[in-house]
Tab-separated table of C-alpha atoms in Angstrom:
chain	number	residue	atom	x	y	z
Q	1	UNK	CA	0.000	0.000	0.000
Q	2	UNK	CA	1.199	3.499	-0.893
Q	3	UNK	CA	1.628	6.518	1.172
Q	4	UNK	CA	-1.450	8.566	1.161
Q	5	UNK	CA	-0.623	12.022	0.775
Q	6	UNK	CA	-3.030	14.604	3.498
Q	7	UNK	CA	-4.796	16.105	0.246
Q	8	UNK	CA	-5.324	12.205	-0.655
Q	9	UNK	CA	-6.899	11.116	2.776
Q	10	UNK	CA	-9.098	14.047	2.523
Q	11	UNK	CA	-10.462	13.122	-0.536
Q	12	UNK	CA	-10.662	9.703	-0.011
Q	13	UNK	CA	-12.404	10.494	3.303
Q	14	UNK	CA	-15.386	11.869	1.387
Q	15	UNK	CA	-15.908	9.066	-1.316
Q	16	UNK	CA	-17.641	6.763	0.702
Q	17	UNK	CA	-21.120	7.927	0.823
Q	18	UNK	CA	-24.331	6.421	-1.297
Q	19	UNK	CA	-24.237	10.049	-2.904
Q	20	UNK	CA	-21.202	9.712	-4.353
Q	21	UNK	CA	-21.500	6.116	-5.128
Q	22	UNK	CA	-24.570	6.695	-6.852
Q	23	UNK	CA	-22.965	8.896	-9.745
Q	24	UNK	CA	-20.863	5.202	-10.462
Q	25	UNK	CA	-23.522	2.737	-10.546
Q	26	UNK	CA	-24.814	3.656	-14.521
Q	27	UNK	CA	-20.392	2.473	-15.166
Q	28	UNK	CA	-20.689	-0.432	-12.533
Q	29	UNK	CA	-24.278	-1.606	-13.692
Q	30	UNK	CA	-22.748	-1.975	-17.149
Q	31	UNK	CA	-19.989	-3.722	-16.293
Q	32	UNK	CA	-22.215	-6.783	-15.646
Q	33	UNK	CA	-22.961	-6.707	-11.453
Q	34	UNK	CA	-26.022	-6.649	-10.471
Q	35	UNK	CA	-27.793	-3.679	-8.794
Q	36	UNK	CA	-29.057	-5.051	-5.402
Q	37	UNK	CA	-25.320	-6.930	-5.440
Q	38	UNK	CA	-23.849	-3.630	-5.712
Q	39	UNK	CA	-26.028	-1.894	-2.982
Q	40	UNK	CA	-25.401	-5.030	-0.592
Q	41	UNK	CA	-21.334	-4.977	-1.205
Q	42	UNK	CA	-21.328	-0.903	-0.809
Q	43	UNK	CA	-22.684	-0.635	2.171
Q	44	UNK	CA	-20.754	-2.829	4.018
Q	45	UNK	CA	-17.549	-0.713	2.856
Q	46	UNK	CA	-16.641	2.366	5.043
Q	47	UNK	CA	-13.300	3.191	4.235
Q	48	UNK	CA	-11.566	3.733	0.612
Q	49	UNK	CA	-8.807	0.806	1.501
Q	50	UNK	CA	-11.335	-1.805	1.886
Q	51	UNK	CA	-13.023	-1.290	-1.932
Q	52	UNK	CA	-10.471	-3.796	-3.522
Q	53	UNK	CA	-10.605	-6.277	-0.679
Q	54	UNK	CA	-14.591	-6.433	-0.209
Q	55	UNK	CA	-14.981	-6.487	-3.861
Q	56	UNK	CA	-12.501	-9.630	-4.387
Q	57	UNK	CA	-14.189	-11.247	-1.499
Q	58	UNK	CA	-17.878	-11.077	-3.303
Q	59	UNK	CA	-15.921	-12.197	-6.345
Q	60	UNK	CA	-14.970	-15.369	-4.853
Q	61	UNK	CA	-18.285	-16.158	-3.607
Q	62	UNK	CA	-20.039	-15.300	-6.626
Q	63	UNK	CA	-17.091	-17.175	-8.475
Q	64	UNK	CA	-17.823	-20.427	-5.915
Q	65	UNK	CA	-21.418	-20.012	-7.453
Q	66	UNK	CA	-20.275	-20.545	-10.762
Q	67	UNK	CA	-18.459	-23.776	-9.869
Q	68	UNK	CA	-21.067	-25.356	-7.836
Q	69	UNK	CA	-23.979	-24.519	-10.671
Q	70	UNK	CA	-21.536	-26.246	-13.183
Q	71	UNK	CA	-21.499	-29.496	-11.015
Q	72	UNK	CA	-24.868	-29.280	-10.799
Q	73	UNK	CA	-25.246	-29.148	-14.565
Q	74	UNK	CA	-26.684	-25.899	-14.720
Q	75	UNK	CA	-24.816	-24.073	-17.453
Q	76	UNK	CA	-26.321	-21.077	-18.090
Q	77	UNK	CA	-26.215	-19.896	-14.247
Q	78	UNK	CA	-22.830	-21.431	-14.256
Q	79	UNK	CA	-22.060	-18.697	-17.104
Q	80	UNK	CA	-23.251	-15.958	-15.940
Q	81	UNK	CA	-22.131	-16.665	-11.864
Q	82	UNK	CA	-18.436	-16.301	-13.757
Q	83	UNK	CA	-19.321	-13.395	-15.765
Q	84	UNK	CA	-20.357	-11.832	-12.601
Q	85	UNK	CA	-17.400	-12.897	-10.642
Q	86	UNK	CA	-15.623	-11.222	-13.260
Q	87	UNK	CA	-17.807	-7.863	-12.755
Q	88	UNK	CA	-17.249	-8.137	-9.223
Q	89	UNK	CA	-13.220	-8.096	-9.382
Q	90	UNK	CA	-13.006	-5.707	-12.105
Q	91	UNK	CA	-15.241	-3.079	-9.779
Q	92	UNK	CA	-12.743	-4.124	-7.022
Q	93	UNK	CA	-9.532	-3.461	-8.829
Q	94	UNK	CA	-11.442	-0.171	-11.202
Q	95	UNK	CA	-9.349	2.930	-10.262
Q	96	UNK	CA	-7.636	1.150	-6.965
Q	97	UNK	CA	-4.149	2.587	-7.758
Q	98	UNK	CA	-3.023	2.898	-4.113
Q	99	UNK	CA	-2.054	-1.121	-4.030
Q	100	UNK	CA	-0.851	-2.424	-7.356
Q	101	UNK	CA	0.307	-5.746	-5.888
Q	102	UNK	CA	-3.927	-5.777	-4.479
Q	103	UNK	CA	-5.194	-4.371	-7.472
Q	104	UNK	CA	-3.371	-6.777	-10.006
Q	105	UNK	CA	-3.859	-9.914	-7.561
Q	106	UNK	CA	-7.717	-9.034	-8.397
Q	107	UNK	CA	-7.405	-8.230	-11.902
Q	108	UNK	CA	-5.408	-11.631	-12.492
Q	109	UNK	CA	-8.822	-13.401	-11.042
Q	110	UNK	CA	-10.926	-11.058	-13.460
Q	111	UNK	CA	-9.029	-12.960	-16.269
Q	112	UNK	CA	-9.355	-16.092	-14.272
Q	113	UNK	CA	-13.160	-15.822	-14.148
Q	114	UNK	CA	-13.515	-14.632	-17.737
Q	115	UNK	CA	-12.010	-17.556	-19.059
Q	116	UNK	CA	-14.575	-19.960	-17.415
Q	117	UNK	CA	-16.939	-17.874	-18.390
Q	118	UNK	CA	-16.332	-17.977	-22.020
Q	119	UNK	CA	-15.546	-21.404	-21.688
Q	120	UNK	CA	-19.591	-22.131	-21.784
Q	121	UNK	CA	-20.435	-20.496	-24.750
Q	122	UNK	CA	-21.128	-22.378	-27.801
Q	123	UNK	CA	-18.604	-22.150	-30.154
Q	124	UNK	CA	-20.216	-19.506	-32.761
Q	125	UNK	CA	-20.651	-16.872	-30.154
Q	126	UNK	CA	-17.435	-17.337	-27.711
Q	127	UNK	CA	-14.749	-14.350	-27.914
Q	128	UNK	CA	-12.108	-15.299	-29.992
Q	129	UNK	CA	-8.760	-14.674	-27.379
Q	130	UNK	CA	-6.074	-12.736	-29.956
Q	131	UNK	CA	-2.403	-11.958	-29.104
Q	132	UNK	CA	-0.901	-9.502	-31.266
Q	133	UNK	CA	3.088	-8.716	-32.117
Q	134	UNK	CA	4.076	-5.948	-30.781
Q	135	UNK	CA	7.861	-4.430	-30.098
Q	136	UNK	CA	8.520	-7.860	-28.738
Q	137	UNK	CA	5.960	-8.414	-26.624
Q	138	UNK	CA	1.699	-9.341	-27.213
Q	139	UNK	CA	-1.162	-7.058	-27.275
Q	140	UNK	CA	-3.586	-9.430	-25.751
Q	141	UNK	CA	-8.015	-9.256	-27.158
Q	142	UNK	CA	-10.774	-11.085	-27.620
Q	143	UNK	CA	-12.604	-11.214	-31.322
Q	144	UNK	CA	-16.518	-10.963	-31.238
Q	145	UNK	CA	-17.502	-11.859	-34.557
Q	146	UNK	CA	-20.653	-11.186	-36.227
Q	147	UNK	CA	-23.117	-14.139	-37.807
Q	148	UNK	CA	-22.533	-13.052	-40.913
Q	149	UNK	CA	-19.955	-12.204	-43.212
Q	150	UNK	CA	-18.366	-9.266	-44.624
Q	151	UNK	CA	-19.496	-6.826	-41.668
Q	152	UNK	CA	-17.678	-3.562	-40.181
Q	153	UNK	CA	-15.112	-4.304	-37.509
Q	154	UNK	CA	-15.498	-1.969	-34.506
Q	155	UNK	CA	-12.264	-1.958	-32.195
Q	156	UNK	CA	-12.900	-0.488	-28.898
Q	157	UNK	CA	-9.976	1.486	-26.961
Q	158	UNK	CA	-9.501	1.022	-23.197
Q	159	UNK	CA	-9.609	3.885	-20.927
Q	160	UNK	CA	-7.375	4.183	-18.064
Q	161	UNK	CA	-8.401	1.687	-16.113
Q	162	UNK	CA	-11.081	-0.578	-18.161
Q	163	UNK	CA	-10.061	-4.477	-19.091
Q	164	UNK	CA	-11.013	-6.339	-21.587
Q	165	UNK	CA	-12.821	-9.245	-19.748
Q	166	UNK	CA	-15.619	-6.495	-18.236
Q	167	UNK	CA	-16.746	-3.429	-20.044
Q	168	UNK	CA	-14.614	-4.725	-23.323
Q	169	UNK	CA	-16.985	-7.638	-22.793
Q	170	UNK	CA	-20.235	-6.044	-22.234
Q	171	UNK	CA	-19.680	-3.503	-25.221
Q	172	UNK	CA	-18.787	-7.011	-27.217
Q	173	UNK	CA	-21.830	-8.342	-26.958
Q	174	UNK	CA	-23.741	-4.851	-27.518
Q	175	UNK	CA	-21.609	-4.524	-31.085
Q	176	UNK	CA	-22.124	-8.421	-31.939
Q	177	UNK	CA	-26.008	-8.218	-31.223
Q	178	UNK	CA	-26.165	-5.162	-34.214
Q	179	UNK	CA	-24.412	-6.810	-36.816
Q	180	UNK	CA	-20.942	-5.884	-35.878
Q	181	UNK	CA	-17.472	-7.537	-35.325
Q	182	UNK	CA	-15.611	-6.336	-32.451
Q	183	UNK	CA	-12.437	-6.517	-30.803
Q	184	UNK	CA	-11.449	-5.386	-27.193
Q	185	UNK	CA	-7.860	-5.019	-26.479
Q	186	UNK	CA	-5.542	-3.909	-23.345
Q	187	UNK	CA	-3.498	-1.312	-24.556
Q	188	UNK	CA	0.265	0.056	-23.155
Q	189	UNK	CA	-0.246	0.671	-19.263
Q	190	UNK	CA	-3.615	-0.936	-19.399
Q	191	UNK	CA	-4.975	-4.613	-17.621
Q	192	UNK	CA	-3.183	-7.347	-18.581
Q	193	UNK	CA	-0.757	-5.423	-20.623
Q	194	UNK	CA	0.704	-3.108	-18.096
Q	195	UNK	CA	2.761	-5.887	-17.093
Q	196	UNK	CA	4.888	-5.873	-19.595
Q	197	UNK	CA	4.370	-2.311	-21.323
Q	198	UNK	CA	3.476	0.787	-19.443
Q	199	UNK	CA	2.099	4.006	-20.771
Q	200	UNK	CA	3.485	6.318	-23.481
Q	201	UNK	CA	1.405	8.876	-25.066
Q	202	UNK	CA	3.388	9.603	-27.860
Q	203	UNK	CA	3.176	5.709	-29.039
Q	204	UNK	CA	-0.415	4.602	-28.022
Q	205	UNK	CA	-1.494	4.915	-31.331
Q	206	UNK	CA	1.096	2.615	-32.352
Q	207	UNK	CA	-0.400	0.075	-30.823
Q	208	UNK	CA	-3.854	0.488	-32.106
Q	209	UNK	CA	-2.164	0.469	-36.116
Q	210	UNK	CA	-0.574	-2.765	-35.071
Q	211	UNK	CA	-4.017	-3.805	-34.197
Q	212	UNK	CA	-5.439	-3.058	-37.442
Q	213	UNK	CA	-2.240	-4.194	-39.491
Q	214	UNK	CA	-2.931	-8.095	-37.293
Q	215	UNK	CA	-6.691	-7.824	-38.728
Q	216	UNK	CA	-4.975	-7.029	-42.240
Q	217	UNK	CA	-2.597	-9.824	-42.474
Q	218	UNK	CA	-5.632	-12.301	-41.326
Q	219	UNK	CA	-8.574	-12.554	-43.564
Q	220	UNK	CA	-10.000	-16.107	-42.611
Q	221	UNK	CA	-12.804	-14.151	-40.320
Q	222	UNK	CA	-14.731	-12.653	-43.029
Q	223	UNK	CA	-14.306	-9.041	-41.757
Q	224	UNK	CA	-14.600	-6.388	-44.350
Q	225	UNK	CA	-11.519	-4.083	-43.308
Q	226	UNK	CA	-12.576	-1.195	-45.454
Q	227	UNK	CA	-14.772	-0.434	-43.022
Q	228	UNK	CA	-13.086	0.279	-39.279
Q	229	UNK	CA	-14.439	2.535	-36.520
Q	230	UNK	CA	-12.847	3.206	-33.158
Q	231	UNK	CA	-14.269	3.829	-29.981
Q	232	UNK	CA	-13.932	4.550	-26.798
Q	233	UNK	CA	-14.754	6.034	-23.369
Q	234	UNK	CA	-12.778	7.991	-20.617
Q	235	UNK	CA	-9.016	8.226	-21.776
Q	236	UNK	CA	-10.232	5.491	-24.685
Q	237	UNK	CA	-12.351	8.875	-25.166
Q	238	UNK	CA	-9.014	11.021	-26.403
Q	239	UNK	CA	-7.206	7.996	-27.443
Q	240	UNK	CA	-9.261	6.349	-30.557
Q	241	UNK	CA	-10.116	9.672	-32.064
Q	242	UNK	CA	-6.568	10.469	-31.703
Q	243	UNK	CA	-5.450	7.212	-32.769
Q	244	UNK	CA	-7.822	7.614	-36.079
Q	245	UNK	CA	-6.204	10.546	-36.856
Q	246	UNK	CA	-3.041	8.781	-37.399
Q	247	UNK	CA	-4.560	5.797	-39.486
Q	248	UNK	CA	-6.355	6.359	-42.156
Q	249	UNK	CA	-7.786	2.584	-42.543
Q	250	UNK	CA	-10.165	4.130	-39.843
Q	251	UNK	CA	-13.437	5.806	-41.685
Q	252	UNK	CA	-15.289	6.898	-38.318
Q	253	UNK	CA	-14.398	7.365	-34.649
Q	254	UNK	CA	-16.594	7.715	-31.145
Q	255	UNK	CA	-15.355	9.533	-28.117
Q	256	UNK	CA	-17.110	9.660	-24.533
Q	257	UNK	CA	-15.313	11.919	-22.035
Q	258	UNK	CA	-12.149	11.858	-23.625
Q	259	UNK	CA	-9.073	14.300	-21.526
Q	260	UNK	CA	-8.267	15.752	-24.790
Q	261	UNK	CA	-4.997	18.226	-22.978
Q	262	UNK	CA	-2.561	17.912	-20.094
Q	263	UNK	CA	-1.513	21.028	-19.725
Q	264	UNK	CA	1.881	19.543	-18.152
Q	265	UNK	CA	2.736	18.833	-14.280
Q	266	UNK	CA	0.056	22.072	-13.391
Q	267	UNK	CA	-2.674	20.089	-15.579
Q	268	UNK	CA	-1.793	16.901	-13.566
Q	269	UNK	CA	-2.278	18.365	-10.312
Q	270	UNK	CA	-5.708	19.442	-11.111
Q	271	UNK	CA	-6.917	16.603	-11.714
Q	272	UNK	CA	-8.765	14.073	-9.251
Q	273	UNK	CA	-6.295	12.762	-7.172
Q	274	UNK	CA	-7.693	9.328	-7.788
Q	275	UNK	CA	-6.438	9.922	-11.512
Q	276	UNK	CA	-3.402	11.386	-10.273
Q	277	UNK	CA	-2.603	7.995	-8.757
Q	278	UNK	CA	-3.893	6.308	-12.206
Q	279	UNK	CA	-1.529	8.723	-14.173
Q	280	UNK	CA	1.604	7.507	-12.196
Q	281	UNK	CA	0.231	3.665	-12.411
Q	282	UNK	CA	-0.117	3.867	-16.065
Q	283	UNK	CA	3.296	5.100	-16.444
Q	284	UNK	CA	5.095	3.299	-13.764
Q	285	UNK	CA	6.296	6.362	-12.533
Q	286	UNK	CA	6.535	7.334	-8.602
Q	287	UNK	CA	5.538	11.002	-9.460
Q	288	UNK	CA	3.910	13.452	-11.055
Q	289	UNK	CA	6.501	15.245	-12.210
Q	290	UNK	CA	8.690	11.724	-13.712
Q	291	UNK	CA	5.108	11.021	-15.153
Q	292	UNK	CA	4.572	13.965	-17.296
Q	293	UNK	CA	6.873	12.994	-20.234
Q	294	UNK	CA	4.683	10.061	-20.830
Q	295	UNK	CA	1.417	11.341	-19.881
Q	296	UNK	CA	0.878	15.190	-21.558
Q	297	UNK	CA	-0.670	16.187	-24.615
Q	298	UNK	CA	-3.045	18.099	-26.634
Q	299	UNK	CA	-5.330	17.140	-29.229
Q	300	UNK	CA	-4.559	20.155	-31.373
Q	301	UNK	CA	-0.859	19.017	-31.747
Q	302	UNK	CA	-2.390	16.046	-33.518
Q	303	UNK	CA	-2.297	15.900	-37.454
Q	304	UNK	CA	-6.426	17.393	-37.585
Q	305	UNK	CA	-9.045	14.687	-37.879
Q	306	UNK	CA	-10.648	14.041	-41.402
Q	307	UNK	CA	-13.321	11.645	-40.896
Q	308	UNK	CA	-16.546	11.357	-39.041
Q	309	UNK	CA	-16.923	11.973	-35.355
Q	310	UNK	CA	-19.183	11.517	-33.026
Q	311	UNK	CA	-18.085	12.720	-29.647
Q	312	UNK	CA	-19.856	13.071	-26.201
Q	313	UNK	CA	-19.221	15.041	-22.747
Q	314	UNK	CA	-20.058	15.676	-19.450
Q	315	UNK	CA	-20.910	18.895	-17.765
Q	316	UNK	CA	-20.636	17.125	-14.109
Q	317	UNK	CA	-17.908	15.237	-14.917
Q	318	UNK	CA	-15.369	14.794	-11.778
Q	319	UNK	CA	-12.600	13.172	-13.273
Q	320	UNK	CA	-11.209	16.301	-15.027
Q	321	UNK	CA	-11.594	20.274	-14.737
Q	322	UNK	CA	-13.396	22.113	-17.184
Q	323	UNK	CA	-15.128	19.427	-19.399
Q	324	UNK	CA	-16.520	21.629	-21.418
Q	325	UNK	CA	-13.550	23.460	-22.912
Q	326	UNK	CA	-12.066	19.616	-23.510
Q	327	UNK	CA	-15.085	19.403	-25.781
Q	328	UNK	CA	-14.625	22.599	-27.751
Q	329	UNK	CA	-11.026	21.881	-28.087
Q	330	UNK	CA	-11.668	18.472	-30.091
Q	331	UNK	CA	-14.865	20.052	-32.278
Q	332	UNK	CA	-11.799	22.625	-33.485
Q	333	UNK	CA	-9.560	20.133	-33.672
Q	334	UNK	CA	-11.874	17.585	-35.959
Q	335	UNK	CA	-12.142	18.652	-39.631
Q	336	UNK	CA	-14.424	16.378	-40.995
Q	337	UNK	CA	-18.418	15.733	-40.294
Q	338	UNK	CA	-18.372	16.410	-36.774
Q	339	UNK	CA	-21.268	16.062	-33.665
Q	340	UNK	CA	-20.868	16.926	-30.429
Q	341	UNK	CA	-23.159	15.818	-27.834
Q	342	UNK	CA	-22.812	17.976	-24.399
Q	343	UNK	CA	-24.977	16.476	-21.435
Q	344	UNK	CA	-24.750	19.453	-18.685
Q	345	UNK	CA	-26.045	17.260	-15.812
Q	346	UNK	CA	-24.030	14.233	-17.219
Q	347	UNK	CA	-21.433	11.965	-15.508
Q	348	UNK	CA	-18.408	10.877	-16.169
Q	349	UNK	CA	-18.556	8.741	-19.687
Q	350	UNK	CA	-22.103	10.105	-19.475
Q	351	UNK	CA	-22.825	7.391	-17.512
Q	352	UNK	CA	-26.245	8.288	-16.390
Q	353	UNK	CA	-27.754	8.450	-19.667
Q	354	UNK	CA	-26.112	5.117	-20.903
Q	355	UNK	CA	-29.400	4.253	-21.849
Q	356	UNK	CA	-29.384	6.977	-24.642
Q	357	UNK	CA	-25.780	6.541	-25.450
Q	358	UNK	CA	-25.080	3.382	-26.435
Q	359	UNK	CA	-27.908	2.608	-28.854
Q	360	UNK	CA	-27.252	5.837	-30.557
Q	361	UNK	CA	-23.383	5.118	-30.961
Q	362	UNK	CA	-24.854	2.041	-32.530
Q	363	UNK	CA	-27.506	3.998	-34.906
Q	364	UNK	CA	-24.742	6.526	-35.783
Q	365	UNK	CA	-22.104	3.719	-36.865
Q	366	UNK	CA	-24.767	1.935	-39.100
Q	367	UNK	CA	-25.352	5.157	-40.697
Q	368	UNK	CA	-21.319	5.641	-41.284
Q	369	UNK	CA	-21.564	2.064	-42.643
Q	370	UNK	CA	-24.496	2.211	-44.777
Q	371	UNK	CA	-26.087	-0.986	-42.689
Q	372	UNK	CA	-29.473	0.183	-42.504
């Protein structure tokens, strides 16, 4: 466990309350946990250092659920006790930077649980687990592919601290229900990834074109390739329009709540210091001020954006200062078709009007696509 800094304890002191938690539970609910399992597991938490541990603990119980509906023969429960499980640890390890060694012991059993999970599926619909070459190491994914050929491929860009096995998952099965392949990935610095590669700014979007060169060099999955979109939420918000702007094999690219400028060490310290935490994790850097070469940019210093956008923000949103000029910044930025879609009393990744957001993303992509 870390050193909490006095600033830190303060803040941490005041995120345990329902009204606080209640601005998460639109991000938690779609992660796959169940609402009154949610309620139960917060309110039995009263202090910040016992998320990760409470959370892993109704992991393994739900997990245990999983096994003993499999002896049982019940497969279905058995499926979704692990998918669950897997809802439950990712919650548990989400933005718990203050104990890497807790937070990836958590995260490992995420994977863990995921695996079982997908274990059950029938063959046609399980994810397709993808390791991808990259400067000597893997970019690990999973594959959702469509039931029919020749479809769009939508590849979905992790945030700062989303996996692949929850949200990745979730979004998977949203994309694959509408007619879409889809591929969910942990990036440099993020999940399973961060092992082996930690965060760099300047070369994320290297990693995303070494996605799309893997999906080039294999065409046994009946993809059609001319037609890629990027998406993604939080920092996945900044980082697939940013990566599209660098490949043009992308046609179309969706943002939700994307940090769009630094603004250097000063821009780092105004953030939440939960982030702040995240921004050092990502890196692997003890400070702020070591973590800045890897973690700073603008959007504007990016070659401009010449395809279609579709980008959303949050008036209330607590993770960064501002959120509004972060919007204006990337409408300037993007010259091509452009819509913005500001939600004043929205939360972070807009996540209390989910409901509106995702089937819309999905309408707006069609329409990119011509798949109406």
């Amino acid at each position: 466990m870390v050193r909490l800094s006095l600033k830190e304890r303060i803040a941490f002191k005041f995120i345990f309350s329902e009204k606080m938690y209640q601005r998460w539970y639109g991000r938690f609910l779609s992660f796959g946990v169940d609402y009154w399992r949610l309620k139960r597991v917060i309110s039995r938490i009263h202090n910040w250092l016992q998320w990760c541990s409470e959370w892993t603990k109704e992991g393994d119980e739900v997990y245990k659920k999983g096994e003993e509906a499999l002896k049982e023969g019940y497969k279905t429960k058995a499926k979704e006790m692990f998918h669950e499980a897997t809802a439950c640890y990712h919650i548990g390890q989400h933005i718990f930077f203050i104990d890497s060694t807790q937070k990836e012991k958590t995260q490992e059993k995420a994977r863990t649980s995921y695996k079982r999970a997908i274990s059950l599926y029938e063959e046609e619909d399980r994810p397709i687990p993808v390791e991808i070459p990259f400067h000597g190491i893997k970019i690990p994914g999973y594959l959702r592919l469509s039931t029919a050929p020749n479809k769009p491929l939508v590849i979905f860009v992790n945030g700062m601290d989303n996996i692949k096995e929850a949200e990745g998952h979730v979004q998977g099965t949203i994309y694959k229900q509408n007619g879409f392949n889809f591929f969910t990935f942990d990036g440099p610095g993020q999940g399973e990834l961060w092992r082996n590669m930690k965060f760099d700014s300047e070369g994320y979007h290297k990693a995303v074109s070494a996605v799309i060169d893997w999906f080039m060099k294999h065409e046994q999955y009946d993809i059609d390739l001319s037609r890629i979109a990027l998406v993604g939420f939080s920092l996945g918000g900044y980082l697939a329009p940013m990566s599209t702007a660098y490949d043009n094999r992308v046609k179309c690219t969706v943002g939700n709540s994307g940090l769009v400028f630094i603004g250097g060490v000063a821009g780092l310290k105004r953030l939440n210091p939960i982030w702040q935490r995240g921004v050092t994790y990502m890196t692997g850097c003890e400070t702020l001020e070591q973590a800045v070469n890897k973690f700073n940019w603008d959007i504007e210093d990016t070659p401009n954006l010449q395809v279609p956008l579709l980008f959303y923000h949050a008036g209330k949103d607590e993770v960064m200062p501002s959120p509004k000029i972060h919007s204006d910044k990337i409408m300037k930025w993007a010259k091509g078709e452009k819509i913005l879609k500001y939600y004043e009393d929205g939360e972070h990744c807009t996540q209390n009007y989910l409901d509106e957001v995702f089937p819309e993303i999905i309408d707006w992509l069609k329409d990119k696509f011509e798949m109406h």
